[in-house]
């Protein structure tokens, strides 16, 4: 039941975020959407992803977006509102996507999916936490992709620093 509440809250606040003309209200609606998704992660026992969602998106990205909106939302003491252009086309495309996805879901044989088959319920006992499991997997089975990703991030950081520097000759 709690899953449906979080899912409905995420869908409603996401729709409001897209449809509102006030950018500040859209930012706060994004906050509700991200918190709802973090709640869904908690219900799925993905505690590491839920905490990461809260720290990175809600704590960092959303605060940056809200500060940007609040600092740039007033031009000459008038509020800036976004314009709803192509609303009819957007609603038409969204409706077609919803109809297509609904048709695909209804025609799919969902009962044959392996993760929906009845399984034997076991008591967790001394099973490791998800954070510890992720750490062990990253440092054993996935060490090469982890190192490649870290090198790509390092190269991107160096490129961003190079682009941001002032290249005037002294």
CSV table of C-alpha atoms in Angstrom, one decimal, residues 29-152:
chain,number,residue,atom,x,y,z
A,29,UNK,CA,7.6,19.6,-7.2
A,30,UNK,CA,10.9,18.1,-8.2
A,31,UNK,CA,11.8,17.8,-4.5
A,32,UNK,CA,8.6,15.8,-3.8
A,33,UNK,CA,9.2,13.6,-6.9
A,34,UNK,CA,12.8,12.8,-5.8
A,35,UNK,CA,11.7,12.1,-2.2
A,36,UNK,CA,9.0,9.8,-3.4
A,37,UNK,CA,11.5,7.9,-5.5
A,38,UNK,CA,13.8,7.6,-2.5
A,39,UNK,CA,10.9,6.2,-0.5
A,40,UNK,CA,10.3,3.6,-3.2
A,41,UNK,CA,13.9,2.6,-3.0
A,42,UNK,CA,13.6,2.2,0.8
A,43,UNK,CA,10.6,-0.1,0.3
A,44,UNK,CA,12.6,-2.2,-2.2
A,45,UNK,CA,15.4,-2.6,0.5
A,46,UNK,CA,17.8,-0.7,-1.6
A,47,UNK,CA,19.0,1.5,1.3
A,48,UNK,CA,22.3,2.5,-0.4
A,49,UNK,CA,20.5,3.8,-3.5
A,50,UNK,CA,17.9,5.6,-1.4
A,51,UNK,CA,20.6,7.4,0.7
A,52,UNK,CA,22.5,8.2,-2.5
A,53,UNK,CA,19.3,9.6,-4.1
A,54,UNK,CA,18.8,11.8,-1.1
A,55,UNK,CA,22.4,13.0,-0.8
A,56,UNK,CA,23.2,13.6,-4.4
A,57,UNK,CA,19.9,14.6,-6.0
A,58,UNK,CA,18.0,16.2,-3.1
A,59,UNK,CA,20.9,17.5,-1.2
A,60,UNK,CA,23.1,18.7,-4.1
A,61,UNK,CA,21.4,19.0,-7.5
A,62,UNK,CA,18.0,20.1,-6.3
A,63,UNK,CA,19.5,22.8,-4.0
A,64,UNK,CA,21.6,24.1,-6.8
A,65,UNK,CA,18.6,24.2,-9.1
A,66,UNK,CA,16.4,26.0,-6.5
A,67,UNK,CA,19.1,28.6,-5.8
A,68,UNK,CA,19.5,29.2,-9.6
A,69,UNK,CA,15.8,29.6,-9.9
A,70,UNK,CA,15.5,31.9,-6.9
A,71,UNK,CA,18.4,34.1,-7.9
A,72,UNK,CA,17.5,34.4,-11.6
A,73,UNK,CA,13.7,34.3,-11.4
A,74,UNK,CA,13.1,38.1,-11.1
A,75,UNK,CA,13.9,40.4,-13.9
A,76,UNK,CA,13.3,44.1,-13.1
A,77,UNK,CA,11.0,43.1,-10.2
A,78,UNK,CA,8.8,41.0,-12.4
A,79,UNK,CA,8.4,37.3,-12.0
A,80,UNK,CA,9.6,35.2,-14.9
A,81,UNK,CA,7.1,32.5,-16.0
A,82,UNK,CA,7.8,29.8,-18.5
A,83,UNK,CA,5.7,29.7,-21.6
A,84,UNK,CA,3.7,26.7,-22.5
A,85,UNK,CA,4.4,26.3,-26.2
A,86,UNK,CA,3.4,23.2,-28.1
A,87,UNK,CA,1.1,22.0,-25.3
A,88,UNK,CA,-1.2,20.2,-27.7
A,89,UNK,CA,1.6,18.4,-29.5
A,90,UNK,CA,3.2,17.5,-26.2
A,91,UNK,CA,-0.1,16.1,-24.8
A,92,UNK,CA,-0.7,14.2,-28.0
A,93,UNK,CA,2.8,12.6,-27.9
A,94,UNK,CA,2.5,11.8,-24.2
A,95,UNK,CA,-0.9,10.2,-24.8
A,96,UNK,CA,0.5,8.1,-27.7
A,97,UNK,CA,3.4,6.9,-25.5
A,98,UNK,CA,1.0,6.0,-22.6
A,99,UNK,CA,-1.2,4.1,-25.0
A,100,UNK,CA,1.7,2.3,-26.5
A,101,UNK,CA,3.3,1.4,-23.2
A,102,UNK,CA,-0.1,0.2,-21.8
A,103,UNK,CA,-0.7,-2.0,-24.8
A,104,UNK,CA,2.8,-3.5,-24.5
A,105,UNK,CA,2.3,-4.2,-20.8
A,106,UNK,CA,-1.1,-5.7,-21.3
A,107,UNK,CA,0.1,-8.0,-24.1
A,108,UNK,CA,3.3,-9.1,-22.3
A,109,UNK,CA,3.3,-12.5,-20.5
A,110,UNK,CA,4.4,-11.0,-17.1
A,111,UNK,CA,3.7,-14.2,-15.1
A,112,UNK,CA,6.6,-16.0,-16.9
A,113,UNK,CA,9.2,-13.5,-15.7
A,114,UNK,CA,11.8,-15.3,-13.5
A,115,UNK,CA,11.8,-12.6,-10.8
A,116,UNK,CA,8.1,-12.9,-10.3
A,117,UNK,CA,8.1,-16.7,-9.7
A,118,UNK,CA,7.3,-17.9,-6.2
A,119,UNK,CA,10.5,-18.4,-4.2
A,120,UNK,CA,11.4,-19.8,-0.9
A,121,UNK,CA,11.5,-17.1,1.8
A,122,UNK,CA,14.6,-17.3,4.0
A,123,UNK,CA,15.5,-15.4,7.1
A,124,UNK,CA,18.3,-13.0,6.5
A,125,UNK,CA,20.5,-14.1,9.3
A,126,UNK,CA,24.0,-12.8,9.0
A,127,UNK,CA,23.7,-11.5,5.4
A,128,UNK,CA,25.8,-8.5,4.6
A,129,UNK,CA,24.3,-5.1,4.1
A,130,UNK,CA,23.8,-3.8,0.6
A,131,UNK,CA,26.6,-1.2,1.1
A,132,UNK,CA,29.1,-3.9,2.0
A,133,UNK,CA,27.9,-6.2,-0.8
A,134,UNK,CA,28.3,-3.3,-3.3
A,135,UNK,CA,31.8,-2.6,-2.0
A,136,UNK,CA,32.9,-6.2,-2.3
A,137,UNK,CA,31.5,-6.6,-5.8
A,138,UNK,CA,33.1,-3.3,-6.9
A,139,UNK,CA,36.5,-4.4,-5.6
A,140,UNK,CA,36.4,-8.0,-6.8
A,141,UNK,CA,34.1,-8.8,-9.8
A,142,UNK,CA,33.8,-5.3,-11.2
A,143,UNK,CA,37.2,-3.8,-10.5
A,144,UNK,CA,38.1,-3.2,-14.2
A,145,UNK,CA,34.8,-1.4,-15.1
A,146,UNK,CA,35.1,0.5,-11.9
A,147,UNK,CA,38.6,1.7,-12.7
A,148,UNK,CA,37.7,2.5,-16.3
A,149,UNK,CA,34.7,4.6,-15.0
A,150,UNK,CA,37.0,6.4,-12.6
A,151,UNK,CA,39.5,7.2,-15.4
A,152,UNK,CA,36.7,8.5,-17.6
